mmCIF file of C-alpha atoms in Angstrom:
data_model
loop_
_atom_site.group_PDB
_atom_site.id
_atom_site.type_symbol
_atom_site.label_atom_id
_atom_site.label_comp_id
_atom_site.label_asym_id
_atom_site.label_seq_id
_atom_site.Cartn_x
_atom_site.Cartn_y
_atom_site.Cartn_z
ATOM 1 C CA UNK J 631 157.310 127.330 154.386
ATOM 2 C CA UNK J 632 160.699 128.486 153.119
ATOM 3 C CA UNK J 633 163.628 127.487 155.294
ATOM 4 C CA UNK J 634 166.329 130.082 155.795
ATOM 5 C CA UNK J 635 169.774 128.564 156.118
ATOM 6 C CA UNK J 636 172.770 130.327 157.674
ATOM 7 C CA UNK J 637 174.788 129.772 154.485
ATOM 8 C CA UNK J 638 173.494 129.452 150.928
ATOM 9 C CA UNK J 639 173.776 125.808 149.884
ATOM 10 C CA UNK J 640 175.505 124.882 146.663
ATOM 11 C CA UNK J 641 175.608 121.527 144.895
ATOM 12 C CA UNK J 642 178.406 119.265 146.106
ATOM 13 C CA UNK J 643 178.994 121.188 149.342
ATOM 14 C CA UNK J 644 178.715 119.188 152.556
ATOM 15 C CA UNK J 645 176.458 120.533 155.265
ATOM 16 C CA UNK J 646 178.070 121.824 158.433
ATOM 17 C CA UNK J 647 176.764 120.617 161.812
ATOM 18 C CA UNK J 648 175.022 123.991 162.254
ATOM 19 C CA UNK J 649 173.296 123.636 158.880
ATOM 20 C CA UNK J 650 172.304 120.040 159.677
ATOM 21 C CA UNK J 651 170.548 121.239 162.866
ATOM 22 C CA UNK J 652 168.293 123.381 160.655
ATOM 23 C CA UNK J 653 168.004 121.197 157.554
ATOM 24 C CA UNK J 654 167.253 117.810 159.165
ATOM 25 C CA UNK J 655 164.161 118.874 161.185
ATOM 26 C CA UNK J 656 162.852 120.974 158.300
ATOM 27 C CA UNK J 657 163.314 118.103 155.847
ATOM 28 C CA UNK J 658 161.762 115.594 158.263
ATOM 29 C CA UNK J 659 158.705 117.814 158.713
ATOM 30 C CA UNK J 660 158.284 118.178 154.944
ATOM 31 C CA UNK J 661 158.710 114.432 154.381
ATOM 32 C CA UNK J 662 156.075 113.696 157.031
ATOM 33 C CA UNK J 663 153.780 116.226 155.353
ATOM 34 C CA UNK J 664 154.071 114.229 152.109
ATOM 35 C CA UNK J 665 156.238 116.677 150.167
ATOM 36 C CA UNK J 666 158.228 115.307 147.239
ATOM 37 C CA UNK J 667 162.009 115.399 147.023
ATOM 38 C CA UNK J 668 161.686 118.039 144.282
ATOM 39 C CA UNK J 669 159.594 120.267 146.569
ATOM 40 C CA UNK J 670 162.066 119.793 149.424
ATOM 41 C CA UNK J 671 164.989 120.602 147.117
ATOM 42 C CA UNK J 672 163.280 123.805 145.987
ATOM 43 C CA UNK J 673 162.448 124.947 149.525
ATOM 44 C CA UNK J 674 165.497 123.846 151.515
ATOM 45 C CA UNK J 675 168.204 123.785 148.853
ATOM 46 C CA UNK J 676 169.429 120.236 149.443
ATOM 47 C CA UNK J 677 169.685 117.559 146.772
ATOM 48 C CA UNK J 678 167.079 114.843 146.469
ATOM 49 C CA UNK J 679 169.792 112.339 147.437
ATOM 50 C CA UNK J 680 170.344 114.236 150.710
ATOM 51 C CA UNK J 681 166.592 114.297 151.356
ATOM 52 C CA UNK J 682 166.468 110.525 150.736
ATOM 53 C CA UNK J 683 169.424 109.983 153.081
ATOM 54 C CA UNK J 684 167.711 112.019 155.832
ATOM 55 C CA UNK J 685 164.501 110.018 155.317
ATOM 56 C CA UNK J 686 166.429 106.748 155.655
ATOM 57 C CA UNK J 687 168.405 107.896 158.715
ATOM 58 C CA UNK J 688 165.213 108.949 160.510
ATOM 59 C CA UNK J 689 163.467 105.700 159.431
ATOM 60 C CA UNK J 690 160.623 107.619 157.803
ATOM 61 C CA UNK J 691 158.455 105.590 155.405
ATOM 62 C CA UNK J 692 158.259 106.384 151.730
ATOM 63 C CA UNK J 693 155.213 108.469 151.011
ATOM 64 C CA UNK J 694 152.706 106.931 148.647
ATOM 65 C CA UNK J 695 152.966 107.995 145.054
ATOM 66 C CA UNK J 696 150.645 110.693 143.900
ATOM 67 C CA UNK J 697 147.708 109.626 141.795
ATOM 68 C CA UNK J 698 148.598 109.637 138.128
ATOM 69 C CA UNK J 699 146.359 111.082 135.457
ATOM 70 C CA UNK J 700 144.136 108.837 133.413
ATOM 71 C CA UNK J 701 144.583 108.824 129.642
ATOM 72 C CA UNK J 702 141.359 110.805 129.259
ATOM 73 C CA UNK J 703 142.556 113.466 131.744
ATOM 74 C CA UNK J 704 145.976 113.752 130.106
ATOM 75 C CA UNK J 705 144.454 113.939 126.616
ATOM 76 C CA UNK J 706 142.063 116.698 127.700
ATOM 77 C CA UNK J 707 144.924 118.563 129.382
ATOM 78 C CA UNK J 708 147.198 118.503 126.321
ATOM 79 C CA UNK J 709 144.719 119.207 123.515
ATOM 80 C CA UNK J 710 142.896 122.337 122.468
ATOM 81 C CA UNK J 711 140.261 122.880 119.787
ATOM 82 C CA UNK J 712 141.017 125.359 117.021
ATOM 83 C CA UNK J 713 139.858 126.335 113.551
ATOM 84 C CA UNK J 714 136.985 124.458 111.963
ATOM 85 C CA UNK J 715 136.732 121.416 114.265
ATOM 86 C CA UNK J 716 140.447 120.657 114.497
ATOM 87 C CA UNK J 717 142.371 119.644 117.620
ATOM 88 C CA UNK J 718 145.909 120.839 118.380
ATOM 89 C CA UNK J 719 148.376 118.900 120.565
ATOM 90 C CA UNK J 720 150.113 120.998 123.254
ATOM 91 C CA UNK J 721 151.763 118.189 125.214
ATOM 92 C CA UNK J 722 155.121 116.396 125.044
ATOM 93 C CA UNK J 723 156.543 115.232 121.742
ATOM 94 C CA UNK J 724 159.014 112.550 120.731
ATOM 95 C CA UNK J 725 160.346 113.778 117.436
ATOM 96 C CA UNK J 726 157.196 114.510 115.445
ATOM 97 C CA UNK J 727 155.006 112.118 117.460
ATOM 98 C CA UNK J 728 152.718 113.462 120.202
ATOM 99 C CA UNK J 729 153.272 111.469 123.393
ATOM 100 C CA UNK J 730 150.434 110.858 125.828
ATOM 101 C CA UNK J 731 151.875 110.122 129.278
ATOM 102 C CA UNK J 732 149.397 108.717 131.794
ATOM 103 C CA UNK J 733 148.833 105.789 134.131
ATOM 104 C CA UNK J 734 152.621 105.296 134.297
ATOM 105 C CA UNK J 735 152.790 104.592 130.551
ATOM 106 C CA UNK J 736 153.476 106.522 127.378
ATOM 107 C CA UNK J 737 151.484 106.012 124.179
ATOM 108 C CA UNK J 738 151.179 107.746 120.826
ATOM 109 C CA UNK J 739 148.463 110.405 121.234
ATOM 110 C CA UNK J 740 147.306 109.914 117.623
ATOM 111 C CA UNK J 741 146.636 106.242 118.304
ATOM 112 C CA UNK J 742 144.735 107.138 121.481
ATOM 113 C CA UNK J 743 142.592 109.741 119.664
ATOM 114 C CA UNK J 744 141.928 107.279 116.824
ATOM 115 C CA UNK J 745 140.885 104.491 119.206
ATOM 116 C CA UNK J 746 138.732 106.867 121.247
ATOM 117 C CA UNK J 747 136.768 107.941 118.155
ATOM 118 C CA UNK J 748 136.662 104.736 116.085
ATOM 119 C CA UNK J 749 136.356 102.280 118.996
ATOM 120 C CA UNK J 750 139.163 100.045 117.789
ATOM 121 C CA UNK J 751 142.944 99.972 117.612
ATOM 122 C CA UNK J 752 144.421 101.416 114.413
ATOM 123 C CA UNK J 753 145.845 99.207 111.662
ATOM 124 C CA UNK J 754 149.176 100.585 110.452
ATOM 125 C CA UNK J 755 149.984 104.276 110.367
ATOM 126 C CA UNK J 756 147.534 106.824 111.746
ATOM 127 C CA UNK J 757 147.402 109.854 109.493
ATOM 128 C CA UNK J 758 145.380 113.039 109.339
ATOM 129 C CA UNK J 759 142.774 113.111 106.563
ATOM 130 C CA UNK J 760 142.201 116.877 106.879
ATOM 131 C CA UNK J 761 144.532 119.597 105.620
ATOM 132 C CA UNK J 762 145.719 120.567 109.117
ATOM 133 C CA UNK J 763 149.033 118.859 109.895
ATOM 134 C CA UNK J 764 149.064 117.188 113.286
ATOM 135 C CA UNK J 765 145.298 117.456 113.842
ATOM 136 C CA UNK J 766 144.114 115.036 116.534
ATOM 137 C CA UNK J 767 140.365 115.204 115.988
ATOM 138 C CA UNK J 768 139.268 111.558 115.968
ATOM 139 C CA UNK J 769 137.048 111.895 112.881
ATOM 140 C CA UNK J 770 139.973 113.420 110.970
ATOM 141 C CA UNK J 771 142.271 110.444 111.626
ATOM 142 C CA UNK J 772 142.612 107.458 109.307
ATOM 143 C CA UNK J 773 144.523 104.194 109.398
ATOM 144 C CA UNK J 774 145.471 101.711 106.655
ATOM 145 C CA UNK J 775 142.068 99.977 106.867
ATOM 146 C CA UNK J 776 140.070 103.194 106.408
ATOM 147 C CA UNK J 777 142.341 104.428 103.616
ATOM 148 C CA UNK J 778 141.975 101.089 101.784
ATOM 149 C CA UNK J 779 138.168 101.279 102.045
ATOM 150 C CA UNK J 780 137.932 104.892 100.890
ATOM 151 C CA UNK J 781 140.763 104.800 98.392
ATOM 152 C CA UNK J 782 142.424 107.672 100.273
ATOM 153 C CA UNK J 783 146.152 108.309 100.104
ATOM 154 C CA UNK J 784 146.411 110.554 103.153
#
């Protein structure tokens, strides 16, 4: 449902009484349907603060948060196999570190991939033992303990 307003809304512009007669019922219906403030903003053209104010004025309850992804789901979503058994990260980064965002937390995706494959938390830096920079295949990842055992410098 896309709501047509008599005047195109712009940020910082107050709604006229005529606009309010259209916007308030439309926003209330979307809030009751479980739409997010971002979805309401995109459809109606009001700010999320205005949507929150309408929700409060009409005494509508907050909708429950959407289910977040598990770490396994997020990892599968943001990785793709390539080459000869390598895994590429396609998700968010923080500098040069791949960030795995799930279950309302953010962790280093290399650490997650290492722990998933080796069954333990890494000791020290997690580095790629293969020649592909940034590879996240669990068997290609090493930590200080593995490098000390194998004499590797990767």
